[in-house]
mmCIF file of C-alpha atoms in Angstrom:
data_model
loop_
_atom_site.group_PDB
_atom_site.id
_atom_site.type_symbol
_atom_site.label_atom_id
_atom_site.label_comp_id
_atom_site.label_asym_id
_atom_site.label_seq_id
_atom_site.Cartn_x
_atom_site.Cartn_y
_atom_site.Cartn_z
ATOM 1 C CA UNK A 13 34.176 -41.900 -23.749
ATOM 2 C CA UNK A 14 35.558 -39.082 -22.686
ATOM 3 C CA UNK A 15 33.598 -36.474 -24.447
ATOM 4 C CA UNK A 16 31.885 -33.537 -22.174
ATOM 5 C CA UNK A 17 28.108 -33.988 -23.472
ATOM 6 C CA UNK A 18 25.252 -31.407 -22.994
ATOM 7 C CA UNK A 19 23.991 -33.523 -19.841
ATOM 8 C CA UNK A 20 27.372 -33.306 -17.794
ATOM 9 C CA UNK A 21 27.704 -29.745 -18.825
ATOM 10 C CA UNK A 22 24.084 -29.232 -17.591
ATOM 11 C CA UNK A 23 25.107 -31.099 -14.136
ATOM 12 C CA UNK A 24 27.555 -28.488 -14.013
ATOM 13 C CA UNK A 25 25.225 -25.156 -14.946
ATOM 14 C CA UNK A 26 23.004 -26.936 -12.297
ATOM 15 C CA UNK A 27 25.614 -27.261 -9.398
ATOM 16 C CA UNK A 28 26.645 -23.134 -10.099
ATOM 17 C CA UNK A 29 22.640 -22.324 -10.059
ATOM 18 C CA UNK A 30 22.368 -24.080 -6.522
ATOM 19 C CA UNK A 31 25.443 -22.502 -5.120
ATOM 20 C CA UNK A 32 25.137 -18.799 -6.036
ATOM 21 C CA UNK A 33 27.857 -16.805 -4.419
ATOM 22 C CA UNK A 34 27.083 -14.903 -1.413
ATOM 23 C CA UNK A 35 26.136 -11.401 -0.985
ATOM 24 C CA UNK A 36 28.653 -9.448 1.391
ATOM 25 C CA UNK A 37 27.122 -7.754 4.431
ATOM 26 C CA UNK A 38 28.880 -4.546 2.982
ATOM 27 C CA UNK A 39 27.712 -4.686 -0.606
ATOM 28 C CA UNK A 40 24.242 -4.730 0.969
ATOM 29 C CA UNK A 41 25.005 -2.086 3.128
ATOM 30 C CA UNK A 42 26.446 0.085 0.489
ATOM 31 C CA UNK A 43 23.627 -0.062 -1.794
ATOM 32 C CA UNK A 44 21.074 0.728 0.781
ATOM 33 C CA UNK A 45 23.116 3.390 1.626
ATOM 34 C CA UNK A 46 22.952 4.875 -2.307
ATOM 35 C CA UNK A 47 19.369 4.080 -2.202
ATOM 36 C CA UNK A 48 18.654 6.076 1.123
ATOM 37 C CA UNK A 49 20.565 9.225 -0.415
ATOM 38 C CA UNK A 50 19.012 9.262 -3.704
ATOM 39 C CA UNK A 51 15.565 8.415 -2.753
ATOM 40 C CA UNK A 52 13.122 11.148 -3.647
ATOM 41 C CA UNK A 53 11.504 12.959 -1.061
ATOM 42 C CA UNK A 54 7.461 11.769 -0.589
ATOM 43 C CA UNK A 55 5.798 14.793 -2.124
ATOM 44 C CA UNK A 56 4.529 17.628 0.340
ATOM 45 C CA UNK A 57 0.627 17.731 0.881
ATOM 46 C CA UNK A 58 -1.173 20.881 0.325
ATOM 47 C CA UNK A 59 -2.531 22.849 3.881
ATOM 48 C CA UNK A 60 -5.804 22.009 2.802
ATOM 49 C CA UNK A 61 -5.478 18.454 2.240
ATOM 50 C CA UNK A 62 -3.816 17.733 5.452
ATOM 51 C CA UNK A 63 -6.653 19.519 7.144
ATOM 52 C CA UNK A 64 -9.077 17.769 5.604
ATOM 53 C CA UNK A 65 -7.087 14.306 6.205
ATOM 54 C CA UNK A 66 -6.732 15.708 9.656
ATOM 55 C CA UNK A 67 -10.255 16.191 10.428
ATOM 56 C CA UNK A 68 -10.953 12.734 8.970
ATOM 57 C CA UNK A 69 -12.550 13.435 5.492
ATOM 58 C CA UNK A 70 -15.983 13.348 4.512
ATOM 59 C CA UNK A 71 -17.101 11.145 7.316
ATOM 60 C CA UNK A 72 -15.394 13.231 9.804
ATOM 61 C CA UNK A 73 -16.443 16.572 8.702
ATOM 62 C CA UNK A 74 -19.995 15.718 8.646
ATOM 63 C CA UNK A 75 -20.439 14.795 11.977
ATOM 64 C CA UNK A 76 -18.518 17.891 12.841
ATOM 65 C CA UNK A 77 -21.029 19.651 10.796
ATOM 66 C CA UNK A 78 -23.620 17.758 12.267
ATOM 67 C CA UNK A 79 -22.614 18.280 15.958
ATOM 68 C CA UNK A 80 -22.088 21.988 15.375
ATOM 69 C CA UNK A 81 -25.985 22.704 14.133
ATOM 70 C CA UNK A 82 -27.371 20.528 17.011
ATOM 71 C CA UNK A 83 -25.117 22.797 19.345
ATOM 72 C CA UNK A 84 -26.380 25.956 17.452
ATOM 73 C CA UNK A 85 -30.163 24.586 17.159
ATOM 74 C CA UNK A 86 -30.345 24.107 20.963
ATOM 75 C CA UNK A 87 -28.752 27.288 21.923
ATOM 76 C CA UNK A 88 -31.371 29.345 19.645
ATOM 77 C CA UNK A 89 -34.452 26.960 20.363
ATOM 78 C CA UNK A 90 -33.624 25.097 23.453
ATOM 79 C CA UNK A 91 -36.122 22.318 24.243
ATOM 80 C CA UNK A 92 -39.040 22.701 26.681
ATOM 81 C CA UNK A 93 -37.468 22.539 30.200
ATOM 82 C CA UNK A 94 -34.359 23.313 29.432
ATOM 83 C CA UNK A 95 -33.124 27.227 30.632
ATOM 84 C CA UNK A 96 -32.497 29.263 27.272
ATOM 85 C CA UNK A 97 -29.073 30.323 28.745
ATOM 86 C CA UNK A 98 -28.464 32.042 25.424
ATOM 87 C CA UNK A 99 -31.134 34.250 25.642
ATOM 88 C CA UNK A 100 -30.301 35.177 29.179
ATOM 89 C CA UNK A 101 -26.942 35.960 28.401
ATOM 90 C CA UNK A 102 -27.963 38.331 25.708
ATOM 91 C CA UNK A 103 -30.493 40.073 27.645
ATOM 92 C CA UNK A 104 -28.757 40.098 30.712
ATOM 93 C CA UNK A 105 -31.844 39.064 32.554
ATOM 94 C CA UNK A 106 -32.052 35.863 34.700
ATOM 95 C CA UNK A 107 -35.673 35.590 35.792
ATOM 96 C CA UNK A 108 -36.340 33.749 38.986
ATOM 97 C CA UNK A 109 -39.106 31.722 37.273
ATOM 98 C CA UNK A 110 -36.219 30.172 35.031
ATOM 99 C CA UNK A 111 -33.740 29.188 37.993
ATOM 100 C CA UNK A 112 -34.869 29.233 41.436
ATOM 101 C CA UNK A 113 -31.770 31.487 42.819
ATOM 102 C CA UNK A 114 -33.779 31.917 46.190
ATOM 103 C CA UNK A 115 -32.468 34.859 48.121
ATOM 104 C CA UNK A 116 -29.549 35.596 45.690
ATOM 105 C CA UNK A 117 -29.319 38.565 43.728
ATOM 106 C CA UNK A 118 -28.803 37.817 40.226
ATOM 107 C CA UNK A 119 -25.876 40.519 39.885
ATOM 108 C CA UNK A 120 -24.303 39.513 42.949
ATOM 109 C CA UNK A 121 -24.233 36.083 41.348
ATOM 110 C CA UNK A 122 -22.819 37.282 38.348
ATOM 111 C CA UNK A 123 -20.341 39.399 40.649
ATOM 112 C CA UNK A 124 -19.668 36.065 42.080
ATOM 113 C CA UNK A 125 -16.920 35.427 38.524
ATOM 114 C CA UNK A 126 -16.031 38.989 39.451
ATOM 115 C CA UNK A 127 -17.340 40.290 36.102
ATOM 116 C CA UNK A 128 -18.959 43.405 37.829
ATOM 117 C CA UNK A 129 -15.625 44.273 40.008
ATOM 118 C CA UNK A 130 -14.920 48.006 39.670
ATOM 119 C CA UNK A 131 -11.513 49.374 39.943
ATOM 120 C CA UNK A 132 -10.779 51.227 43.127
ATOM 121 C CA UNK B 9 16.046 -21.553 -12.554
ATOM 122 C CA UNK B 10 15.856 -17.845 -11.869
ATOM 123 C CA UNK B 11 12.067 -16.935 -11.969
ATOM 124 C CA UNK B 12 11.800 -13.814 -14.797
ATOM 125 C CA UNK B 13 8.091 -14.213 -15.155
ATOM 126 C CA UNK B 14 5.682 -11.382 -16.076
ATOM 127 C CA UNK B 15 4.565 -11.336 -12.315
ATOM 128 C CA UNK B 16 8.193 -10.589 -11.303
ATOM 129 C CA UNK B 17 8.467 -7.862 -13.791
ATOM 130 C CA UNK B 18 5.230 -6.399 -12.156
ATOM 131 C CA UNK B 19 6.712 -6.895 -8.871
ATOM 132 C CA UNK B 20 10.214 -5.082 -9.553
ATOM 133 C CA UNK B 21 8.469 -2.045 -11.201
ATOM 134 C CA UNK B 22 5.892 -2.011 -8.433
ATOM 135 C CA UNK B 23 8.730 -1.696 -6.099
ATOM 136 C CA UNK B 24 10.837 1.065 -8.160
ATOM 137 C CA UNK B 25 7.595 3.020 -8.138
ATOM 138 C CA UNK B 26 7.336 2.555 -4.458
ATOM 139 C CA UNK B 27 10.908 3.431 -3.948
ATOM 140 C CA UNK B 28 10.522 6.877 -6.222
ATOM 141 C CA UNK B 29 7.442 7.935 -4.134
ATOM 142 C CA UNK B 30 9.860 7.760 -0.692
ATOM 143 C CA UNK B 31 9.275 4.002 0.463
ATOM 144 C CA UNK B 32 12.929 2.920 1.818
ATOM 145 C CA UNK B 33 11.195 -0.593 2.356
ATOM 146 C CA UNK B 34 10.864 -1.267 -1.341
ATOM 147 C CA UNK B 35 14.370 -0.219 -1.651
ATOM 148 C CA UNK B 36 15.561 -3.009 1.116
ATOM 149 C CA UNK B 37 13.080 -5.295 -0.969
ATOM 150 C CA UNK B 38 14.665 -4.432 -4.396
ATOM 151 C CA UNK B 39 17.919 -5.035 -3.164
ATOM 152 C CA UNK B 40 16.846 -8.143 -1.884
ATOM 153 C CA UNK B 41 15.646 -9.422 -4.617
ATOM 154 C CA UNK B 42 18.388 -8.058 -7.291
ATOM 155 C CA UNK B 43 21.732 -7.586 -5.783
ATOM 156 C CA UNK B 44 22.235 -11.231 -5.284
ATOM 157 C CA UNK B 45 21.376 -12.115 -9.007
ATOM 158 C CA UNK B 46 23.631 -9.172 -10.607
ATOM 159 C CA UNK B 47 26.454 -9.742 -8.121
ATOM 160 C CA UNK B 48 26.325 -13.518 -8.814
ATOM 161 C CA UNK B 49 26.690 -12.258 -12.985
ATOM 162 C CA UNK B 50 29.429 -10.245 -12.554
ATOM 163 C CA UNK B 51 31.312 -12.474 -10.538
ATOM 164 C CA UNK B 52 31.174 -15.564 -13.078
ATOM 165 C CA UNK B 53 31.843 -13.125 -15.985
ATOM 166 C CA UNK B 54 34.736 -10.769 -14.332
ATOM 167 C CA UNK B 55 35.948 -13.521 -11.989
ATOM 168 C CA UNK B 56 37.041 -10.884 -9.443
ATOM 169 C CA UNK B 57 35.137 -10.413 -6.488
ATOM 170 C CA UNK B 58 35.892 -6.720 -5.441
ATOM 171 C CA UNK B 59 35.234 -5.626 -9.091
ATOM 172 C CA UNK B 60 31.884 -7.647 -9.210
ATOM 173 C CA UNK B 61 30.777 -5.942 -6.128
ATOM 174 C CA UNK B 62 31.583 -2.591 -7.601
ATOM 175 C CA UNK B 63 29.453 -3.383 -10.753
ATOM 176 C CA UNK B 64 26.640 -4.623 -8.747
ATOM 177 C CA UNK B 65 26.867 -1.315 -6.707
ATOM 178 C CA UNK B 66 26.933 0.724 -9.913
ATOM 179 C CA UNK B 67 24.099 -0.873 -11.532
ATOM 180 C CA UNK B 68 21.910 -0.552 -8.373
ATOM 181 C CA UNK B 69 23.007 3.182 -8.115
ATOM 182 C CA UNK B 70 21.872 3.899 -11.495
ATOM 183 C CA UNK B 71 18.577 2.359 -10.953
ATOM 184 C CA UNK B 72 17.967 4.481 -7.928
ATOM 185 C CA UNK B 73 18.543 7.666 -10.195
ATOM 186 C CA UNK B 74 16.402 6.204 -12.963
ATOM 187 C CA UNK B 75 13.376 5.458 -10.199
ATOM 188 C CA UNK B 76 11.675 8.965 -10.836
ATOM 189 C CA UNK B 77 11.874 8.703 -14.618
ATOM 190 C CA UNK B 78 10.891 5.071 -14.863
ATOM 191 C CA UNK B 79 8.009 4.129 -17.261
ATOM 192 C CA UNK B 80 6.027 1.073 -16.310
ATOM 193 C CA UNK B 81 5.592 -1.019 -19.210
ATOM 194 C CA UNK B 82 8.611 -0.243 -21.439
ATOM 195 C CA UNK B 83 11.154 -2.314 -19.950
ATOM 196 C CA UNK B 84 11.508 -5.108 -17.267
ATOM 197 C CA UNK B 85 13.297 -3.956 -14.276
ATOM 198 C CA UNK B 86 15.273 -7.014 -14.573
ATOM 199 C CA UNK B 87 16.599 -6.465 -18.097
ATOM 200 C CA UNK B 88 17.419 -3.037 -17.402
ATOM 201 C CA UNK B 89 19.642 -3.682 -14.649
ATOM 202 C CA UNK B 90 21.208 -6.801 -16.381
ATOM 203 C CA UNK B 91 21.886 -4.786 -19.374
ATOM 204 C CA UNK B 92 23.732 -2.193 -17.240
ATOM 205 C CA UNK B 93 25.529 -4.723 -15.463
ATOM 206 C CA UNK B 94 26.478 -6.326 -18.982
ATOM 207 C CA UNK B 95 27.638 -2.883 -19.911
ATOM 208 C CA UNK B 96 29.612 -2.556 -16.970
ATOM 209 C CA UNK B 97 31.217 -6.016 -17.341
ATOM 210 C CA UNK B 98 32.251 -5.072 -20.818
ATOM 211 C CA UNK B 99 34.021 -1.865 -20.010
ATOM 212 C CA UNK B 100 35.863 -3.466 -17.365
ATOM 213 C CA UNK B 101 36.906 -6.449 -19.557
ATOM 214 C CA UNK B 102 38.111 -4.180 -22.268
ATOM 215 C CA UNK B 103 40.386 -1.963 -20.034
ATOM 216 C CA UNK B 104 41.772 -5.218 -18.265
ATOM 217 C CA UNK B 105 42.892 -6.461 -22.133
ATOM 218 C CA UNK B 106 42.105 -9.889 -23.507
ATOM 219 C CA UNK B 107 43.028 -13.015 -21.262
ATOM 220 C CA UNK B 108 43.118 -11.514 -17.909
ATOM 221 C CA UNK B 109 40.016 -12.946 -16.770
ATOM 222 C CA UNK B 110 40.424 -13.051 -12.939
ATOM 223 C CA UNK B 111 39.719 -16.434 -10.966
ATOM 224 C CA UNK B 112 38.240 -15.854 -7.511
ATOM 225 C CA UNK B 113 36.294 -18.581 -6.183
ATOM 226 C CA UNK B 114 32.942 -18.395 -7.113
ATOM 227 C CA UNK B 115 31.790 -21.540 -5.449
ATOM 228 C CA UNK B 116 30.169 -21.229 -1.897
ATOM 229 C CA UNK B 117 27.986 -23.732 -1.038
ATOM 230 C CA UNK B 118 24.962 -22.102 0.753
ATOM 231 C CA UNK B 119 23.060 -25.008 1.599
ATOM 232 C CA UNK B 120 24.511 -27.525 3.927
ATOM 233 C CA UNK B 121 24.794 -30.702 1.438
ATOM 234 C CA UNK B 122 23.902 -34.162 2.620
ATOM 235 C CA UNK B 123 27.558 -35.281 2.884
ATOM 236 C CA UNK B 124 30.804 -33.852 2.953
ATOM 237 C CA UNK B 125 31.881 -35.635 -0.201
ATOM 238 C CA UNK B 126 29.343 -34.409 -2.212
ATOM 239 C CA UNK B 127 29.747 -30.716 -1.368
ATOM 240 C CA UNK B 128 33.016 -30.918 -1.955
ATOM 241 C CA UNK B 129 32.249 -32.212 -5.550
ATOM 242 C CA UNK B 130 29.557 -29.414 -5.733
ATOM 243 C CA UNK B 131 32.272 -27.266 -5.150
ATOM 244 C CA UNK B 132 34.423 -28.725 -7.501
ATOM 245 C CA UNK B 133 32.174 -28.423 -10.409
ATOM 246 C CA UNK B 134 31.386 -24.903 -9.874
ATOM 247 C CA UNK B 135 35.204 -24.013 -9.741
ATOM 248 C CA UNK B 136 35.667 -25.919 -12.726
ATOM 249 C CA UNK B 137 33.146 -24.630 -14.513
ATOM 250 C CA UNK B 138 34.540 -21.031 -13.587
ATOM 251 C CA UNK B 139 37.874 -21.883 -14.649
ATOM 252 C CA UNK B 140 36.401 -23.074 -17.667
ATOM 253 C CA UNK B 141 34.326 -19.856 -18.133
ATOM 254 C CA UNK B 142 36.961 -17.714 -18.025
ATOM 255 C CA UNK B 143 38.679 -19.110 -20.663
ATOM 256 C CA UNK B 144 35.902 -18.147 -23.096
ATOM 257 C CA UNK B 145 35.653 -14.604 -25.176
ATOM 258 C CA UNK B 146 34.007 -12.190 -23.395
ATOM 259 C CA UNK B 147 30.568 -11.957 -25.303
ATOM 260 C CA UNK B 148 29.996 -16.080 -25.425
ATOM 261 C CA UNK B 149 31.029 -15.993 -21.387
ATOM 262 C CA UNK B 150 28.264 -13.601 -20.804
ATOM 263 C CA UNK B 151 25.891 -15.037 -23.145
ATOM 264 C CA UNK B 152 26.745 -18.553 -21.700
ATOM 265 C CA UNK B 153 25.826 -17.149 -18.181
ATOM 266 C CA UNK B 154 22.849 -15.454 -18.927
ATOM 267 C CA UNK B 155 21.013 -18.442 -20.788
ATOM 268 C CA UNK B 156 22.589 -21.466 -18.465
ATOM 269 C CA UNK B 157 22.960 -20.285 -15.069
ATOM 270 C CA UNK B 158 20.714 -16.818 -14.810
ATOM 271 C CA UNK B 159 18.058 -18.662 -16.838
ATOM 272 C CA UNK B 160 17.305 -16.280 -19.369
ATOM 273 C CA UNK B 161 15.554 -16.793 -22.350
ATOM 274 C CA UNK B 162 17.455 -15.916 -25.662
ATOM 275 C CA UNK B 163 14.949 -12.773 -26.613
ATOM 276 C CA UNK B 164 15.724 -11.242 -22.915
ATOM 277 C CA UNK B 165 19.390 -11.758 -23.680
ATOM 278 C CA UNK B 166 19.241 -10.365 -26.785
ATOM 279 C CA UNK B 167 18.229 -7.193 -25.479
ATOM 280 C CA UNK B 168 20.770 -7.256 -22.656
ATOM 281 C CA UNK B 169 23.349 -7.583 -24.682
ATOM 282 C CA UNK B 170 22.025 -5.323 -27.489
ATOM 283 C CA UNK B 171 22.375 -7.872 -30.359
ATOM 284 C CA UNK B 172 19.751 -10.243 -32.440
ATOM 285 C CA UNK B 173 18.155 -13.204 -31.181
ATOM 286 C CA UNK B 174 20.140 -15.520 -33.614
ATOM 287 C CA UNK B 175 23.765 -13.723 -32.505
ATOM 288 C CA UNK B 176 22.874 -14.828 -28.867
ATOM 289 C CA UNK B 177 22.198 -18.789 -30.122
ATOM 290 C CA UNK B 178 25.372 -18.694 -31.971
ATOM 291 C CA UNK B 179 27.135 -17.331 -28.768
ATOM 292 C CA UNK B 180 25.682 -19.739 -26.373
ATOM 293 C CA UNK B 181 26.226 -22.489 -29.042
ATOM 294 C CA UNK B 182 30.242 -22.017 -29.703
ATOM 295 C CA UNK B 183 30.464 -21.158 -26.098
ATOM 296 C CA UNK B 184 28.632 -24.624 -25.115
ATOM 297 C CA UNK B 185 31.163 -26.569 -27.346
ATOM 298 C CA UNK B 186 34.283 -24.680 -26.061
ATOM 299 C CA UNK B 187 33.359 -25.473 -22.619
ATOM 300 C CA UNK B 188 32.844 -29.173 -23.193
ATOM 301 C CA UNK B 189 35.935 -29.247 -24.765
ATOM 302 C CA UNK B 190 37.921 -27.402 -21.701
ATOM 303 C CA UNK B 191 36.341 -29.644 -19.613
ATOM 304 C CA UNK B 192 36.522 -33.007 -21.227
ATOM 305 C CA UNK B 193 39.454 -34.113 -19.524
ATOM 306 C CA UNK B 194 38.416 -33.502 -15.768
ATOM 307 C CA UNK B 195 34.860 -35.681 -16.743
ATOM 308 C CA UNK B 196 35.557 -38.432 -14.548
ATOM 309 C CA UNK B 197 37.513 -36.117 -11.981
ATOM 310 C CA UNK B 198 33.947 -34.274 -11.669
ATOM 311 C CA UNK B 199 32.015 -37.122 -10.992
ATOM 312 C CA UNK B 200 30.222 -37.738 -14.413
ATOM 313 C CA UNK B 201 32.166 -41.311 -15.365
ATOM 314 C CA UNK B 202 28.618 -43.115 -14.527
ATOM 315 C CA UNK B 203 26.113 -40.513 -15.656
#
């Protein structure tokens, strides 16, 4: 019998499925070049969202706010034993009781930074 | 048989969305998933390697352009891209005129067969099938390739070819009968004498 029955035909289809044509490197490169050329650009973030992400989102911002509040609090109402630096700078007074400067004159000490130099 | 499951549909659509949002890696993955299949289909239908490559590239180009407008759930990516390929192939076949299907070698055994004789027989079977396919009317050839080589279900083939399911059944049945008639003389030569 010489009929090409369904089983034989299926044998040919199976051979075709098992041996797919190879895609050339050139075709792949052409397709990827098209993809690159037509790829939509990622949408730009608004500045406030970029800043939000830069600061680390809610967790980063809450940490930053806490640290800033603690810094202000220590500056305004320093714990006992710490010099009241903010008060001294604002009032321009530097009591010997706070820091023992010995013989050193406070004004001269400030002058060490050149802040009191007068133009000649 | 090719995997045309819903999981794959979702994966292709997801990759296309990633590409649309500027992900170049998604384009590489989609290329690796789709191009071998559509190139293989075009080569079997057109029988010409250069034309098949042009069709595959053009179909993928249309997919890249479609990406920003793609609506998930409306169509499978594979069905959409196969439909583009089928239309491009039909256009080229019409331009060529009847009976001018090319016969470039399709057989390229990718996996080393256990023996040289078996490898040669596989290549001979693939070539014989390609020659017989080339003798079919265009629509029959497209339907047979989609059903029996690309592994699509009839409703999906109907969508790809833009015809009814019954028309697909008729095309594949007539196509298979014509192939059997064409190949009957080669049954023994192709190693089916004892099968």
